[in-house]
Coordinates of C-alpha atoms in Angstrom, one line a residue:
M1 CA 123.4 92.5 78.2
R2 CA 120.2 92.5 76.2
P3 CA 116.6 93.0 77.6
A4 CA 116.1 89.2 77.3
D5 CA 119.1 88.6 79.6
L6 CA 117.7 90.7 82.4
A7 CA 114.2 89.3 81.9
R8 CA 115.3 85.7 82.0
E9 CA 116.7 85.9 85.5
H10 CA 113.3 86.9 86.9
G11 CA 110.9 85.2 84.6
L12 CA 109.8 88.4 83.0
S13 CA 109.0 89.4 79.5
T14 CA 111.4 91.6 77.7
Q15 CA 108.6 94.2 77.3
A16 CA 108.3 94.4 81.1
V17 CA 112.1 95.3 81.4
R18 CA 111.6 98.0 78.7
N19 CA 108.6 99.3 80.6
Y20 CA 110.5 99.4 83.9
E21 CA 113.2 101.5 82.2
R22 CA 110.6 103.8 80.6
D23 CA 109.0 104.4 84.0
G24 CA 112.3 105.3 85.6
F25 CA 112.7 102.1 87.7
L26 CA 115.9 101.3 85.9
P27 CA 118.5 103.8 84.7
P28 CA 118.4 104.7 81.0
A29 CA 120.2 102.2 78.8
E30 CA 122.7 103.1 76.1
R31 CA 121.9 102.2 72.6
T32 CA 123.8 100.6 69.8
P33 CA 124.1 102.4 66.4
N34 CA 121.1 100.4 65.2
G35 CA 119.0 101.3 68.3
Y36 CA 119.3 98.2 70.4
R37 CA 119.4 98.7 74.2
I38 CA 122.6 97.8 76.0
Y39 CA 122.2 96.8 79.6
T40 CA 125.0 96.5 82.1
E41 CA 125.5 95.1 85.6
P42 CA 124.1 98.3 87.2
H43 CA 120.9 97.7 85.3
A44 CA 120.7 94.1 86.5
A45 CA 121.3 95.3 90.1
A46 CA 118.6 98.0 89.7
L47 CA 116.1 95.4 88.5
R48 CA 116.9 93.1 91.4
A49 CA 116.5 96.0 93.8
Y50 CA 113.2 97.1 92.2
L51 CA 111.6 93.7 92.3
A52 CA 112.8 93.2 95.9
L53 CA 111.3 96.5 96.9
V54 CA 108.0 95.6 95.2
A55 CA 107.9 92.4 97.2
A56 CA 108.5 94.3 100.4
Y57 CA 106.7 97.5 100.0
G58 CA 104.3 97.1 97.0
H59 CA 104.5 98.4 93.4
A60 CA 103.7 102.0 94.2
T61 CA 106.3 102.5 96.9
G62 CA 108.9 100.4 95.2
G63 CA 108.6 102.5 92.1
R64 CA 108.7 105.7 94.1
I65 CA 111.9 104.6 95.8
M66 CA 113.6 103.8 92.5
T67 CA 112.5 106.9 90.7
A68 CA 113.7 109.0 93.7
V69 CA 117.1 107.3 93.5
H70 CA 117.4 107.9 89.8
A71 CA 116.5 111.6 90.3
D72 CA 119.3 111.8 92.9
R73 CA 116.8 112.2 95.8
L74 CA 118.3 109.6 98.1
D75 CA 116.8 111.1 101.2
E76 CA 113.3 110.8 99.7
A77 CA 114.0 107.2 98.8
L78 CA 115.3 106.4 102.3
T79 CA 112.4 108.2 103.9
A80 CA 110.0 105.9 102.0
V81 CA 112.0 102.9 103.3
D82 CA 111.8 104.2 106.8
Q83 CA 108.0 104.8 106.6
G84 CA 107.6 101.1 105.5
H85 CA 109.5 100.0 108.6
A86 CA 107.5 102.3 110.8
Q87 CA 104.3 100.8 109.4
L88 CA 105.5 97.3 110.0
L89 CA 106.3 98.2 113.6
R90 CA 102.9 99.7 114.1
D91 CA 101.3 96.6 112.7
R92 CA 103.3 94.4 115.1
E93 CA 102.2 96.6 118.0
T94 CA 98.6 96.4 116.9
L95 CA 98.7 92.6 116.8
T96 CA 100.3 92.6 120.2
A97 CA 97.5 94.8 121.6
V98 CA 94.8 92.6 120.1
R99 CA 96.3 89.4 121.4
R100 CA 96.4 91.0 124.9
A101 CA 92.9 92.1 124.5
V102 CA 91.9 88.5 123.6
D103 CA 93.9 87.2 126.6
H104 CA 92.0 89.5 128.9
L105 CA 88.6 88.7 127.4
T106 CA 89.2 85.0 127.8
A107 CA 90.5 85.5 131.4
E108 CA 94.0 84.5 130.5
P109 CA 96.3 86.6 132.7
A110 CA 99.1 88.7 131.1
D111 CA 102.6 87.9 132.2
P112 CA 103.2 90.1 135.3
R113 CA 106.9 89.9 134.8
E114 CA 106.8 92.0 131.6
P115 CA 107.9 95.6 132.2
A116 CA 105.1 98.1 131.9
E117 CA 107.0 100.1 129.3
H118 CA 106.9 97.1 127.0
R119 CA 103.1 96.9 127.0
P120 CA 101.4 98.7 124.0
R121 CA 99.6 101.9 125.0
I122 CA 96.4 102.7 123.1
P123 CA 95.1 106.3 123.4
G124 CA 91.6 107.4 124.0
P125 CA 89.0 108.8 124.0
L126 CA 89.5 110.3 120.5
S127 CA 87.3 112.2 118.2
I128 CA 86.5 110.8 114.8
G129 CA 88.9 113.3 113.3
D130 CA 91.7 112.4 115.7
L131 CA 91.2 108.7 114.9
A132 CA 91.1 109.3 111.2
H133 CA 94.3 111.2 111.4
R134 CA 96.0 108.5 113.6
L135 CA 95.2 105.9 110.9
A136 CA 95.7 108.1 107.9
L137 CA 92.1 107.5 106.8
T138 CA 89.1 109.7 106.2
P139 CA 86.2 110.1 108.7
A140 CA 83.9 108.8 105.9
T141 CA 85.9 105.5 106.0
L142 CA 85.3 105.2 109.8
R143 CA 81.6 105.9 109.3
T144 CA 81.5 103.1 106.7
W145 CA 83.2 100.7 109.1
E146 CA 80.6 101.7 111.8
A147 CA 77.8 101.0 109.4
A148 CA 79.3 97.6 108.7
G149 CA 79.4 96.8 112.4
I150 CA 83.1 97.0 112.7
L151 CA 83.2 100.0 115.1
T152 CA 80.6 100.9 117.7
P153 CA 81.7 104.1 119.3
P154 CA 79.5 105.8 121.9
R155 CA 78.1 109.3 121.4
D156 CA 78.7 112.2 123.7
R157 CA 75.4 112.8 125.5
I158 CA 75.6 116.6 124.9
T159 CA 77.2 117.1 121.5
G160 CA 76.2 113.8 119.9
H161 CA 79.8 113.4 118.6
R162 CA 81.5 110.0 118.5
R163 CA 84.0 109.3 121.2
Y164 CA 86.4 106.5 120.5
S165 CA 87.6 104.8 123.7
P166 CA 90.9 102.9 123.9
D167 CA 89.0 99.7 123.1
D168 CA 87.4 101.4 120.0
V169 CA 90.9 102.6 118.9
R170 CA 92.2 99.1 119.3
D171 CA 89.4 97.8 117.2
A172 CA 90.0 100.5 114.5
E173 CA 93.7 99.6 114.4
L174 CA 92.9 95.9 113.9
A175 CA 90.3 96.7 111.2
H176 CA 92.9 98.9 109.4
L177 CA 95.4 96.1 109.6
L178 CA 93.0 93.5 108.2
R179 CA 91.8 95.9 105.5
R180 CA 95.4 96.2 104.3
G181 CA 95.6 92.5 104.2
G182 CA 92.7 92.4 101.7
Y183 CA 90.0 91.1 104.1
P184 CA 86.4 92.2 103.3
L185 CA 84.4 94.3 105.7
P186 CA 82.0 91.4 106.8
H187 CA 85.0 89.3 107.7
I188 CA 86.5 92.1 109.7
A189 CA 83.2 92.7 111.5
T190 CA 83.2 89.0 112.5
V191 CA 86.7 89.2 113.8
L192 CA 86.0 92.3 115.9
E193 CA 82.9 90.8 117.3
Q194 CA 85.0 87.8 118.3
V195 CA 87.4 90.2 120.1
R196 CA 84.5 91.8 121.9
T197 CA 82.8 88.7 123.0
A198 CA 85.7 86.3 123.2
G199 CA 83.6 83.8 121.2
G200 CA 85.1 81.7 118.5
T201 CA 88.6 82.3 119.6
D202 CA 90.1 79.5 117.5
S203 CA 89.0 81.3 114.3
L204 CA 90.4 84.6 115.8
A205 CA 93.7 83.0 116.7
D206 CA 94.0 81.6 113.2
T207 CA 93.5 85.0 111.7
L208 CA 96.1 86.7 114.0
D209 CA 98.5 83.8 113.4
A210 CA 98.2 84.3 109.6
W211 CA 98.8 88.0 110.0
H212 CA 101.9 87.3 112.2
H213 CA 103.2 85.1 109.5
R214 CA 102.6 87.9 106.9
L215 CA 104.4 90.4 109.0
T216 CA 107.3 88.1 109.4
T217 CA 107.4 87.5 105.7
R218 CA 107.2 91.2 105.0
G219 CA 110.0 91.9 107.5
R220 CA 112.2 89.3 105.7
A221 CA 111.3 90.9 102.4
M222 CA 112.4 94.3 103.7
L223 CA 115.8 92.9 104.7
T224 CA 116.3 91.5 101.2
A225 CA 115.1 94.7 99.6
A226 CA 117.6 96.8 101.7
T227 CA 120.4 94.5 100.8
R228 CA 119.7 94.8 97.1
L229 CA 119.0 98.4 97.1
D230 CA 122.3 99.0 98.9
A231 CA 124.2 96.9 96.4
Y232 CA 122.7 98.9 93.6
L233 CA 123.5 102.2 95.2
A234 CA 127.1 101.1 95.5
L235 CA 127.3 100.6 91.7
R236 CA 125.9 104.1 90.9
P237 CA 128.3 106.9 90.1
G238 CA 129.5 108.3 93.5
G239 CA 128.4 105.3 95.4
L240 CA 126.2 106.3 98.4
A241 CA 127.1 110.0 98.0

């Protein structure tokens, strides 16, 4: 196959296919005596896998997975996949916690039949360093969120240090979720104020419903990516070894 043949399937330019090979997202192509690239079915499968990974995990992680595969570091590639699933699970748990918080604030009782072990547990109180570590952020980011009105942690009366209660941790988890979705700080501050006051719940519900849809879409994309990555691995020398 020629670069154009691979590009046509996905609506790409031939230069994009060449760039993906250059960057290690596709295996190296053989060349004809006059220098033209020759692509085969494994190259087509690699491109399908890479594009599916990008849709599921983003360009950076998708590229990291493919370059690890081509460097015979399969464990590293699979670890990146696992980390993506772990983040998706955490995002789902955060949404569940926020929905329950809104239910509580609006005096809607939780279902008493649900086992306690199925209810999300949010830790606290935490220091700013502990919370930053939990979210994989910097303390400076948390201070910026505080300045924007997103977080309102109380201070220890003796030390003056911030102490994040379980409610503050919940707010930080939601803020982190919304930031990854591209929402600006003023919008996030409004959402968090709605959570705290239970005012404007229709707007909050719309925001959470949109995020639920995004998480479902991401989960489906991860399934597709896993299928296409597995198909590509099976075509590589040694299969899954």
